[in-house]
mmCIF file of C-alpha atoms in Angstrom:
data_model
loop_
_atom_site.group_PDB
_atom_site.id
_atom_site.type_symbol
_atom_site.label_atom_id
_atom_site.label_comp_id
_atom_site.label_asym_id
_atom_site.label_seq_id
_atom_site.Cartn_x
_atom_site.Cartn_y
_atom_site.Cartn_z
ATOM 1 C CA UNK A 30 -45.875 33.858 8.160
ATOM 2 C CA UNK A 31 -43.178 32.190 9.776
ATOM 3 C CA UNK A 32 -43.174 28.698 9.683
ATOM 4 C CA UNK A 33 -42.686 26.882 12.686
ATOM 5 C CA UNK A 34 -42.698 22.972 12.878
ATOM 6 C CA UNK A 35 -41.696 20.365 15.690
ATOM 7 C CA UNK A 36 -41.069 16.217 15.644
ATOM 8 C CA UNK A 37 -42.839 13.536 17.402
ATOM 9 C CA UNK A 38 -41.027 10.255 16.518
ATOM 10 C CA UNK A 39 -37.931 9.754 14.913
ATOM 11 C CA UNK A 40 -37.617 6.019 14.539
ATOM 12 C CA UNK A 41 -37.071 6.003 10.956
ATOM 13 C CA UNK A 42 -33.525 7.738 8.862
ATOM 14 C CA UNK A 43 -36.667 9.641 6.895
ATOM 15 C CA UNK A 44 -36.655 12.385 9.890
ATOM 16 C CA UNK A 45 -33.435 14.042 8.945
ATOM 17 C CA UNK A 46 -34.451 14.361 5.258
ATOM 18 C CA UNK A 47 -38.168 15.541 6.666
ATOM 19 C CA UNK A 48 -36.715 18.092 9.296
ATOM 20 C CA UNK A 49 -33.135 18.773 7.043
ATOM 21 C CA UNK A 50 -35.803 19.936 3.707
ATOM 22 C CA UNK A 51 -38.349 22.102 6.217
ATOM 23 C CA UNK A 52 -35.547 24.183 7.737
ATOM 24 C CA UNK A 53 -34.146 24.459 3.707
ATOM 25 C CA UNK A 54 -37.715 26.026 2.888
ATOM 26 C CA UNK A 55 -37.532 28.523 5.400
ATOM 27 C CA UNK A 56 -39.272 26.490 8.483
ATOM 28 C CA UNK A 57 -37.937 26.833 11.947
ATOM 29 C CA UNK A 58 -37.396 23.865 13.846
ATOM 30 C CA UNK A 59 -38.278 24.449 17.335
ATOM 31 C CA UNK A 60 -38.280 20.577 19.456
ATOM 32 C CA UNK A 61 -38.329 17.094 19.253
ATOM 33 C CA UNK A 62 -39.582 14.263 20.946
ATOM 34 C CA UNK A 63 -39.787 10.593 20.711
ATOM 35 C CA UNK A 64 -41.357 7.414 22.358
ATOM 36 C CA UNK A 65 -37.679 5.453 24.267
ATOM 37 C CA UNK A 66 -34.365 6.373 22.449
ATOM 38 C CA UNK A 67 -34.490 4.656 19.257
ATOM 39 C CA UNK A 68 -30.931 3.912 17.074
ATOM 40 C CA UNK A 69 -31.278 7.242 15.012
ATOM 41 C CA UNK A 70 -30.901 9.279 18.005
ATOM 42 C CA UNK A 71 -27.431 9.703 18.322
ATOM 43 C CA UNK A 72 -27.487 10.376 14.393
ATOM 44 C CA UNK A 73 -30.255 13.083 14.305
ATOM 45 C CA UNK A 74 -28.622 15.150 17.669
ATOM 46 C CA UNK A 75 -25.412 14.988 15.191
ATOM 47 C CA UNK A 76 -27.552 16.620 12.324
ATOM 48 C CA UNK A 77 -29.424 18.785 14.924
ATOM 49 C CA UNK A 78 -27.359 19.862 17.731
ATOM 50 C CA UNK A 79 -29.434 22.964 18.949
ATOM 51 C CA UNK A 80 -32.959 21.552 18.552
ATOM 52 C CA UNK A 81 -34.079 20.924 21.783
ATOM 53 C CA UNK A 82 -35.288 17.550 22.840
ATOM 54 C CA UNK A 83 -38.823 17.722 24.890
ATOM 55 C CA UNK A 84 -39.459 14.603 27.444
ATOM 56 C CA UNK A 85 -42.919 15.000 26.944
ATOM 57 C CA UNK A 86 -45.041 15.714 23.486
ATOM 58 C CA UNK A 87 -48.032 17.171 25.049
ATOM 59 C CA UNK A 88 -45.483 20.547 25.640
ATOM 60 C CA UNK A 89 -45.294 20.674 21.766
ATOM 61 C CA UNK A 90 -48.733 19.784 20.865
ATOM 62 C CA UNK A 91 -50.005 22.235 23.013
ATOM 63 C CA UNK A 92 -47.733 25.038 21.888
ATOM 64 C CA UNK A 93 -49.798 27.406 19.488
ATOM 65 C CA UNK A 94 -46.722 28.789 17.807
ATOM 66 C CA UNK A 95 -46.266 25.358 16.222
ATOM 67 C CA UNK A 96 -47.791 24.666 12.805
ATOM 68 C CA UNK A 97 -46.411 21.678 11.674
ATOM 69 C CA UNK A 98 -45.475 17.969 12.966
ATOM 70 C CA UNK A 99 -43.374 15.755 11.483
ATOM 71 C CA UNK A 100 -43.942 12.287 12.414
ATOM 72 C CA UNK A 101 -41.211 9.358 12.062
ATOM 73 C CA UNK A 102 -42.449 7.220 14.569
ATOM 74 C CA UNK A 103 -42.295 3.510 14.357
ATOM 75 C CA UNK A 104 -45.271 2.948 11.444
ATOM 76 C CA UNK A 105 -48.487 1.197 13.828
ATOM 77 C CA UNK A 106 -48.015 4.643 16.099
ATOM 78 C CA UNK A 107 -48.132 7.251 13.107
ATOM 79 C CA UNK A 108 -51.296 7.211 13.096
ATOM 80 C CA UNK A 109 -52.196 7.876 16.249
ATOM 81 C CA UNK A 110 -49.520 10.235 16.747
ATOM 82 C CA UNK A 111 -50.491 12.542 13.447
ATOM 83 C CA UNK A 112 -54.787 12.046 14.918
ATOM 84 C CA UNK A 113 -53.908 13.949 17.780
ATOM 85 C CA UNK A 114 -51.595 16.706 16.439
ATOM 86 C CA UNK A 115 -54.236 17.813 13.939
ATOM 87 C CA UNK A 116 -56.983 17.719 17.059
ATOM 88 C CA UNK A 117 -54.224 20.539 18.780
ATOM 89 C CA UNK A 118 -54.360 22.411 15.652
ATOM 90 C CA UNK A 119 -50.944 21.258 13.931
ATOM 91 C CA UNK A 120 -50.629 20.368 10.201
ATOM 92 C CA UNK A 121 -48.731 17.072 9.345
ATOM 93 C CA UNK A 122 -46.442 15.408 7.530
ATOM 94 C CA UNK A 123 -45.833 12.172 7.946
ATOM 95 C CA UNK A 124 -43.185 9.810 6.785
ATOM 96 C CA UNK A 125 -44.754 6.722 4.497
ATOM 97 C CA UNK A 126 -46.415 4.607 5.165
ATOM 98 C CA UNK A 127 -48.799 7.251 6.609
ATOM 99 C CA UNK A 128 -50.609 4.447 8.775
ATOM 100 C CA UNK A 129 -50.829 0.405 8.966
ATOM 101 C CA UNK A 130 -54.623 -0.511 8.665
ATOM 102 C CA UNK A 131 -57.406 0.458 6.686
ATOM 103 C CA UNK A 132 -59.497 1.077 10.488
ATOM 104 C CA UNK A 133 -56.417 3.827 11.188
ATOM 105 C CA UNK A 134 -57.006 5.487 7.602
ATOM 106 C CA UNK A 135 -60.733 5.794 8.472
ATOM 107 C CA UNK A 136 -60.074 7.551 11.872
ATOM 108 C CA UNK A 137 -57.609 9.693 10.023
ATOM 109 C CA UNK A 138 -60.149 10.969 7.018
ATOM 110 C CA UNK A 139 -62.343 11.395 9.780
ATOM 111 C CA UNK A 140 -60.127 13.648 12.029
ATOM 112 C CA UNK A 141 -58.994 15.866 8.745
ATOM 113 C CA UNK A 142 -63.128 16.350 7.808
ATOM 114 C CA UNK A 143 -63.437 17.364 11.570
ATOM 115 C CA UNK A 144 -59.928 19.818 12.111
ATOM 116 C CA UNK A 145 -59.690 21.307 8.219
ATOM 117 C CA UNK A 146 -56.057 20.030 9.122
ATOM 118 C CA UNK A 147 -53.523 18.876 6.820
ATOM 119 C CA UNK A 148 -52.121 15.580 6.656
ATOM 120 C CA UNK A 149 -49.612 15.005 4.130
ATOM 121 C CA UNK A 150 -47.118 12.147 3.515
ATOM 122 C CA UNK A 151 -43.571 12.880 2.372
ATOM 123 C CA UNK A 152 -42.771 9.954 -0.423
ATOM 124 C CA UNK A 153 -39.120 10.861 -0.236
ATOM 125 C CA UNK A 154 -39.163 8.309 -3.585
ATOM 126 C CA UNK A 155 -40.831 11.244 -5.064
ATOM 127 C CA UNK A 156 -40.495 14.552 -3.254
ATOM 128 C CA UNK A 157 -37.013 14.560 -2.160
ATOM 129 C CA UNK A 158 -35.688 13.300 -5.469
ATOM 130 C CA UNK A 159 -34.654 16.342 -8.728
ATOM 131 C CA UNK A 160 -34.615 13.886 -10.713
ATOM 132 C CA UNK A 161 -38.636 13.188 -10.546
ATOM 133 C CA UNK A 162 -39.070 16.855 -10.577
ATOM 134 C CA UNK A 163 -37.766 16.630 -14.208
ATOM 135 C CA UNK A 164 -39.522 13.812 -15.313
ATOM 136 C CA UNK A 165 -42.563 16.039 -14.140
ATOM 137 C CA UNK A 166 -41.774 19.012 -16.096
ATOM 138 C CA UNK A 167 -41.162 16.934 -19.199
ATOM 139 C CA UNK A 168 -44.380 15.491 -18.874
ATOM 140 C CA UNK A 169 -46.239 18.360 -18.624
ATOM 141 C CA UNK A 170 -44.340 19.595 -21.649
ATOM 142 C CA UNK A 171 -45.653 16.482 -23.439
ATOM 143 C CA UNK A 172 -42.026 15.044 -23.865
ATOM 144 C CA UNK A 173 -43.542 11.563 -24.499
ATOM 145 C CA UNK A 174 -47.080 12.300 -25.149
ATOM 146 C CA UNK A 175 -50.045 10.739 -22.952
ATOM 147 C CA UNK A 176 -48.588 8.754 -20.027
ATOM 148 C CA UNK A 177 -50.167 4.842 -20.530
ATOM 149 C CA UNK A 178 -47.610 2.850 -17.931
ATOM 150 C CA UNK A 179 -45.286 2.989 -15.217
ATOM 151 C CA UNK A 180 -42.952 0.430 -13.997
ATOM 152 C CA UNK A 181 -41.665 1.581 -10.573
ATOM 153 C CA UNK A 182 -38.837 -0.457 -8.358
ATOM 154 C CA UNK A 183 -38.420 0.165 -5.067
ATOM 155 C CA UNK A 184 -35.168 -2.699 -3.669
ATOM 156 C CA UNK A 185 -33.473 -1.664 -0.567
ATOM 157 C CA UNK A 186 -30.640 -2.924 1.437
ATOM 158 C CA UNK A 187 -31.501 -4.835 4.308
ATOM 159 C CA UNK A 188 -28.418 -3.736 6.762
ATOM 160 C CA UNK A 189 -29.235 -6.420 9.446
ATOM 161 C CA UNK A 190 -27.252 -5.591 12.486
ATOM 162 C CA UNK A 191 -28.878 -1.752 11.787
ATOM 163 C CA UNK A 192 -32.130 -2.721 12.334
ATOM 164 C CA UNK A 193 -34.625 -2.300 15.096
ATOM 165 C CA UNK A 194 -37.000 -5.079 16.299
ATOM 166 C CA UNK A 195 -39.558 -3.551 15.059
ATOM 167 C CA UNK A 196 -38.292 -3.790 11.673
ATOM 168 C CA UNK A 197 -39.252 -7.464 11.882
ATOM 169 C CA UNK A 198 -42.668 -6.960 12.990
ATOM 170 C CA UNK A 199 -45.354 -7.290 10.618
ATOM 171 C CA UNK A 200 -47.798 -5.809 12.475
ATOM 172 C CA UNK A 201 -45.244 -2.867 13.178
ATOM 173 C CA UNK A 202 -44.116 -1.830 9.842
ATOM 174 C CA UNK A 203 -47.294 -2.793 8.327
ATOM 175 C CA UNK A 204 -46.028 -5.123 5.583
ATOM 176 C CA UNK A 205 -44.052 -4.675 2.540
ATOM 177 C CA UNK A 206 -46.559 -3.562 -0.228
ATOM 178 C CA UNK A 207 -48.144 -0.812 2.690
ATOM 179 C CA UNK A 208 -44.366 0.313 3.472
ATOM 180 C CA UNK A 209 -41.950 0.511 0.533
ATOM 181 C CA UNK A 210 -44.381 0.087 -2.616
ATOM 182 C CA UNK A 211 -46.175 3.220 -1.253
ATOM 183 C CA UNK A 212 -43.911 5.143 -3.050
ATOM 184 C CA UNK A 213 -44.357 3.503 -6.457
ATOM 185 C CA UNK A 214 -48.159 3.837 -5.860
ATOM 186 C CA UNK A 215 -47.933 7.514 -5.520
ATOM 187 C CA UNK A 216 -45.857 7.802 -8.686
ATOM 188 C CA UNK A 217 -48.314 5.636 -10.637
ATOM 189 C CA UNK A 218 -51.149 7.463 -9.577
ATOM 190 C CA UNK A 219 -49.293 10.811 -10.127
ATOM 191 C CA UNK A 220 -47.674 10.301 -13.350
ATOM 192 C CA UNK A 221 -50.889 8.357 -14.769
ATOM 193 C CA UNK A 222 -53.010 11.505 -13.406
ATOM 194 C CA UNK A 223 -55.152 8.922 -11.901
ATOM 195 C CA UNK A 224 -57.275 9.404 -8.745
ATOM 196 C CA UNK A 225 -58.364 5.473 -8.188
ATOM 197 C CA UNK A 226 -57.511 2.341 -9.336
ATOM 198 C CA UNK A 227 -58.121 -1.259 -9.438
ATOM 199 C CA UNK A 228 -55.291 -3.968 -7.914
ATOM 200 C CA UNK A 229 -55.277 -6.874 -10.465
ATOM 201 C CA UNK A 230 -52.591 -8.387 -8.709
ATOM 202 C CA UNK A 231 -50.381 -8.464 -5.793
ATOM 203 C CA UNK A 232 -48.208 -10.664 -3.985
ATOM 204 C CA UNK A 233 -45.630 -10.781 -1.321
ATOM 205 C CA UNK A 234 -43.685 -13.406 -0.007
ATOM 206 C CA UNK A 235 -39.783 -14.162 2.270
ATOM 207 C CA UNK A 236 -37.272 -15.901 0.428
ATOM 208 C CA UNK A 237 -34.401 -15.062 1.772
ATOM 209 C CA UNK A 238 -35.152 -14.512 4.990
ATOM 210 C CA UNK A 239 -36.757 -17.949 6.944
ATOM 211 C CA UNK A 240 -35.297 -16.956 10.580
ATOM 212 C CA UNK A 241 -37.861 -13.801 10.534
ATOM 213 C CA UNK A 242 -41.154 -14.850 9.975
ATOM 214 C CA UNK A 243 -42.844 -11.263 10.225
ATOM 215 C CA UNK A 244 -40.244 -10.114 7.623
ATOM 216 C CA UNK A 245 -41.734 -9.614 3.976
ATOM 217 C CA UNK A 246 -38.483 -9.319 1.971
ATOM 218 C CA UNK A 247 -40.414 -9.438 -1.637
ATOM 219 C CA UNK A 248 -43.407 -7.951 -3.137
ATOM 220 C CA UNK A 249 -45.535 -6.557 -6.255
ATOM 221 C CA UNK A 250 -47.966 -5.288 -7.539
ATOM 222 C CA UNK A 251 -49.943 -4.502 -10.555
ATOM 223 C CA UNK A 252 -52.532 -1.776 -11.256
ATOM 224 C CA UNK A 253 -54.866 -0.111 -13.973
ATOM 225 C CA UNK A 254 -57.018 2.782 -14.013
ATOM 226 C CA UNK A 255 -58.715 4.569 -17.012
ATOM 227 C CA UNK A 256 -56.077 6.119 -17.222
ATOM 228 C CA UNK A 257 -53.035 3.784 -17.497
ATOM 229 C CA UNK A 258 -51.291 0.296 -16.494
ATOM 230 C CA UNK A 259 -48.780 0.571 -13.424
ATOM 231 C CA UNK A 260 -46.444 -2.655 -12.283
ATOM 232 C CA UNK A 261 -43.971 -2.560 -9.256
ATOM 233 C CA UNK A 262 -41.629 -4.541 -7.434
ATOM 234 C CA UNK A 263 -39.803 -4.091 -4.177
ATOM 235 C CA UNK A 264 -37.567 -5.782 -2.316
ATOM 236 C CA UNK A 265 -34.824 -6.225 0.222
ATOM 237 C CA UNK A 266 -32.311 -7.727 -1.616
ATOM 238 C CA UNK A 267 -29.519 -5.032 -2.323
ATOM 239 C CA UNK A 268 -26.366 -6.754 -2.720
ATOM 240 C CA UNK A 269 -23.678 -5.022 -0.848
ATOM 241 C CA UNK A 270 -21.620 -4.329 -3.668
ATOM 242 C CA UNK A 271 -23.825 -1.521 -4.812
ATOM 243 C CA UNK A 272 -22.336 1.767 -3.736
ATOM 244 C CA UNK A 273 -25.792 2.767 -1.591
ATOM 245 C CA UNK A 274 -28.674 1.562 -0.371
ATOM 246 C CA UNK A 275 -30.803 0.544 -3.400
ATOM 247 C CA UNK A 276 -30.747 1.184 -7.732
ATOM 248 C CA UNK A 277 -34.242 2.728 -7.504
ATOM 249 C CA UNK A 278 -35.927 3.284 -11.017
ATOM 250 C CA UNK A 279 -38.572 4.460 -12.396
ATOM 251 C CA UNK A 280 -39.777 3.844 -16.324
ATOM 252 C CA UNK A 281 -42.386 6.547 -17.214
ATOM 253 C CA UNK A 282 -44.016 5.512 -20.867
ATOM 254 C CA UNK A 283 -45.718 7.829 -23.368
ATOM 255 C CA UNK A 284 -47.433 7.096 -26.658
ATOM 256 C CA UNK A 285 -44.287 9.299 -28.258
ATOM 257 C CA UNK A 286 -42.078 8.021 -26.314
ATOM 258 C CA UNK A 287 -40.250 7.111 -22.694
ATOM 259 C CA UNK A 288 -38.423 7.916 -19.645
ATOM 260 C CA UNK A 289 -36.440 6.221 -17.490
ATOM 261 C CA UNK A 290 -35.039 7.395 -13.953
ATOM 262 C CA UNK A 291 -32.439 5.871 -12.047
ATOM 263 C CA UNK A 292 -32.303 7.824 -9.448
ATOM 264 C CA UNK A 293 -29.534 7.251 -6.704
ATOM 265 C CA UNK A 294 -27.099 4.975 -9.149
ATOM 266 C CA UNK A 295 -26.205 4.508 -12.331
ATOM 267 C CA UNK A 296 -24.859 0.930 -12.843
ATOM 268 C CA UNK A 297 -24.627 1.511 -15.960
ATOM 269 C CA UNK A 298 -21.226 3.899 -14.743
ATOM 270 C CA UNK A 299 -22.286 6.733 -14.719
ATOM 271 C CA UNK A 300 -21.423 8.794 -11.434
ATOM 272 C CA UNK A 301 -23.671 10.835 -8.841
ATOM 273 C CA UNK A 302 -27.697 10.428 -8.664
ATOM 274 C CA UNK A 303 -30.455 11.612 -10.895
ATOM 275 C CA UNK A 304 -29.772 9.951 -13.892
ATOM 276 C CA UNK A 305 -32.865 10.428 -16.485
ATOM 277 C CA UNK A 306 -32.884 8.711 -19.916
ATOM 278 C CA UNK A 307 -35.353 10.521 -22.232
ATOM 279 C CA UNK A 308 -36.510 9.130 -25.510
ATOM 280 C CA UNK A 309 -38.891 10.346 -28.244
ATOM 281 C CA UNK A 310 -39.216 11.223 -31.915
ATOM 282 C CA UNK A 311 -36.573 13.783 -31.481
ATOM 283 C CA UNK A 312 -33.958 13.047 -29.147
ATOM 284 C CA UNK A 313 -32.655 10.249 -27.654
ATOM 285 C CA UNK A 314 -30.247 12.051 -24.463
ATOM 286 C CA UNK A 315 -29.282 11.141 -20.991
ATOM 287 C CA UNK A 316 -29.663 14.186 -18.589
ATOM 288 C CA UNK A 317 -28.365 15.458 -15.063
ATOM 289 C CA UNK A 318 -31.114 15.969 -13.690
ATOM 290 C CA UNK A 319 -29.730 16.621 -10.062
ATOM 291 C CA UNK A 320 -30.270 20.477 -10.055
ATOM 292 C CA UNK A 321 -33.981 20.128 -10.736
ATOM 293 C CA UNK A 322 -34.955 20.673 -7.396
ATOM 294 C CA UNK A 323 -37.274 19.568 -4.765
ATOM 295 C CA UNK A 324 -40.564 21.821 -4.619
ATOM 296 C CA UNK A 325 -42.457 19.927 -2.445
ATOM 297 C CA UNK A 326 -41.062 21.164 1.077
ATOM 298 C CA UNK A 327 -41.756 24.991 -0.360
ATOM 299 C CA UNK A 328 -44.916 24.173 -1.687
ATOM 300 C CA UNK A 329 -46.495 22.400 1.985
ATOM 301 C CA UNK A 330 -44.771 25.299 3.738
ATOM 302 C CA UNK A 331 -47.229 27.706 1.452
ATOM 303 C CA UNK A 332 -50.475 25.285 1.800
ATOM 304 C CA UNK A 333 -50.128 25.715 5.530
ATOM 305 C CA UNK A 334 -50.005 29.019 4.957
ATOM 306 C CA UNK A 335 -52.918 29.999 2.407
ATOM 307 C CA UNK A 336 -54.961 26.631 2.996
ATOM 308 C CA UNK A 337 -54.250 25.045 -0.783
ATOM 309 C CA UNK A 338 -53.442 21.838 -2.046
ATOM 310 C CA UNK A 339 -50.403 22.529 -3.968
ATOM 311 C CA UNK A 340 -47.663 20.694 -2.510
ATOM 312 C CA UNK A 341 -49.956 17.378 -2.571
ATOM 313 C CA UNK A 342 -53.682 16.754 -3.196
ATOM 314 C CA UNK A 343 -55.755 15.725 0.491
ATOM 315 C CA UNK A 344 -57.154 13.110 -1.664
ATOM 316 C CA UNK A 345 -54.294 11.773 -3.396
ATOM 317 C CA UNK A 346 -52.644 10.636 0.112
ATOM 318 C CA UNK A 347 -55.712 9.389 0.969
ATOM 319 C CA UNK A 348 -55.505 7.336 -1.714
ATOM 320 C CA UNK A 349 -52.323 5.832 -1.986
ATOM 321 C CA UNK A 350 -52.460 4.510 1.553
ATOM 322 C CA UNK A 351 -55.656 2.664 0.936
ATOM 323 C CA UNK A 352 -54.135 1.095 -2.211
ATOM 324 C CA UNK A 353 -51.476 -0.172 -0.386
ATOM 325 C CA UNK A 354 -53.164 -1.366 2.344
ATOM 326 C CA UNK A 355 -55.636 -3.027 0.210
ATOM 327 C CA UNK A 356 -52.647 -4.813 -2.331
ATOM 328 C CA UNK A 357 -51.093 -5.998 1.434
ATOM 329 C CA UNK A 358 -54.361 -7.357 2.389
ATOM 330 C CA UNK A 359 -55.095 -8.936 -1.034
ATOM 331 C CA UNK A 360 -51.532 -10.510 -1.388
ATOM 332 C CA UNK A 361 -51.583 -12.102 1.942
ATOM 333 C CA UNK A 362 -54.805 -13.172 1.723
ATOM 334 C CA UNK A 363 -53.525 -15.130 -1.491
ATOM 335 C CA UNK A 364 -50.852 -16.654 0.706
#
């Protein structure tokens, strides 16, 4: 089987990595459309000269050579963008956060039940980092024993004048906790080997940023499940003398022992990305960790093909979204 995928939306940077990573695993990329002409689209005709641009979706979604849709629409349309994809027979992926409300994540369990479609979310945080991918396999290997904790951050820069509107919509984006800690609540529930947990606490709030009311430029949150503890933070504080966009880390910890990730910087001077620190009773090493690869793009293309859950568990996106919607709700709620 030849894998052949299409995009509807590509509001968000996330597309090129999405499309770029499908074509690496052996996917052809046969159109593209999306709602206006957002700022990425001079970008993403750079990256993708000879993909042709469609002025109207329905001439993808109705084209049964297509598997897969990507979707990098502005977040409050994702959903139903991805709903009616998987009623024309496409699998998804999706960039996070895979909706905005708890009402869209209903309509969406609903609409996989009734297709047998796929809808998967691509946590770049995760899938398109090497580093994570060796933090897996020493995990598995019982580097550091039984996994009791994660501590995931998740700052980015804010780059102002780059920004659409929509950026500064809550209602748009979703809020902070359902956007950006999405990621850490994947990790948490994938590194724990959890499949629910409880929110103990979460919080946003804007402190730096008074003139843009629908802006949430802090959050957290805290978690535990049977089988571990979980705390994140995310932000959008970058300072701009850090060399990219944000020092995102993640701290895995073991009863024999630890890992940390810093995974796109290493402050610490270090140069290049995928940084891991392991510690246990027998070493004590930092490792480049940047040829590990990044299964997960393989891995979907093969679910599509044989109908498995390797690349990412139905459930486990399922579940991820409604923890972060439910943190978002909780924290505002709070005030």
């Amino acid at each position: 089987m030849s894998l052949r995928f299409a995009a509807l939306g590509i509001d968000h940077r996330h597309i090129f990595g999405m499309a770029g990573n499908m074509m690496d695993a052996g996917g052809e990329f046969t159109g593209w459309w999306t709602e206006g002409s957002p700022d990425t689209q001079d970008g993403f005709v750079k990256r993708f000269p000879d993909i042709p641009h469609v002025a109207d979706k329905a001439g993808l979604l109705e084209d049964p050579s297509i598997d897969l849709i990507l979707i990098s629409s502005v977040p409050r349309d994702r959903a139903a963008l991805a709903i009616a994809a998987m009623e024309a027979g496409k699998d998804v992926m999706v960039d996070k956060p895979g909706c905005t409300t708890l009402e869209q994540l209903e309509e969406i369990k609903a609409c996989v039940a009734r297709t047998g479609r796929i809808w998967s979310i691509d946590f770049s945080e995760r899938f398109e980092v090497p580093c994570v991918t060796k933090a897996t396999q020493l995990v598995a290997e019982g580097a550091i024993g039984k996994v009791v904790q994660t501590m995931g951050t998740g700052p980015h820069r804010l780059n102002r004048p780059l920004r659409p509107d929509w950026f500064f919509e809550r209602e748009a984006y979703g809020g902070i906790l359902t956007d950006i800690a999405s990621h850490q609540i994947d990790q948490f529930l994938f590194f724990t080997g959890s499949t629910d947990a409880e929110i103990t606490m979460a919080s946003v709030g804007n402190y730096a940023n008074p003139g843009d009311p629908g802006l949430q430029d802090f959050g957290e949150i805290a978690l535990r499940s049977p089988q571990g503890h979980g705390y994140i933070r995310v932000d959008w504080y970058t300072p701009d003398a850090l060399p990219n966009w944000g020092d995102g880390r993640l701290t895995i910890l073991g009863t024999e022992g630890y890992i940390e990730l810093r995974k796109y910087v290493d402050v610490g001077g270090r140069d290049g990305t995928d940084h891991l620190v392991l510690v246990n009773g027998d070493r004590c090493e930092n490792i480049d960790a940047s040829d590990a690869g990044i299964p997960y793009f393989a891995r979907l293309a093969a679910d599509i093909r044989d109908r498995t859950e390797t690349a990412m568990p139905q459930a486990h996106a399922f579940k991820v979204m409604e923890l972060g919607l439910k943190a978002q709700a909780l924290a505002e709620a709070r005030g």
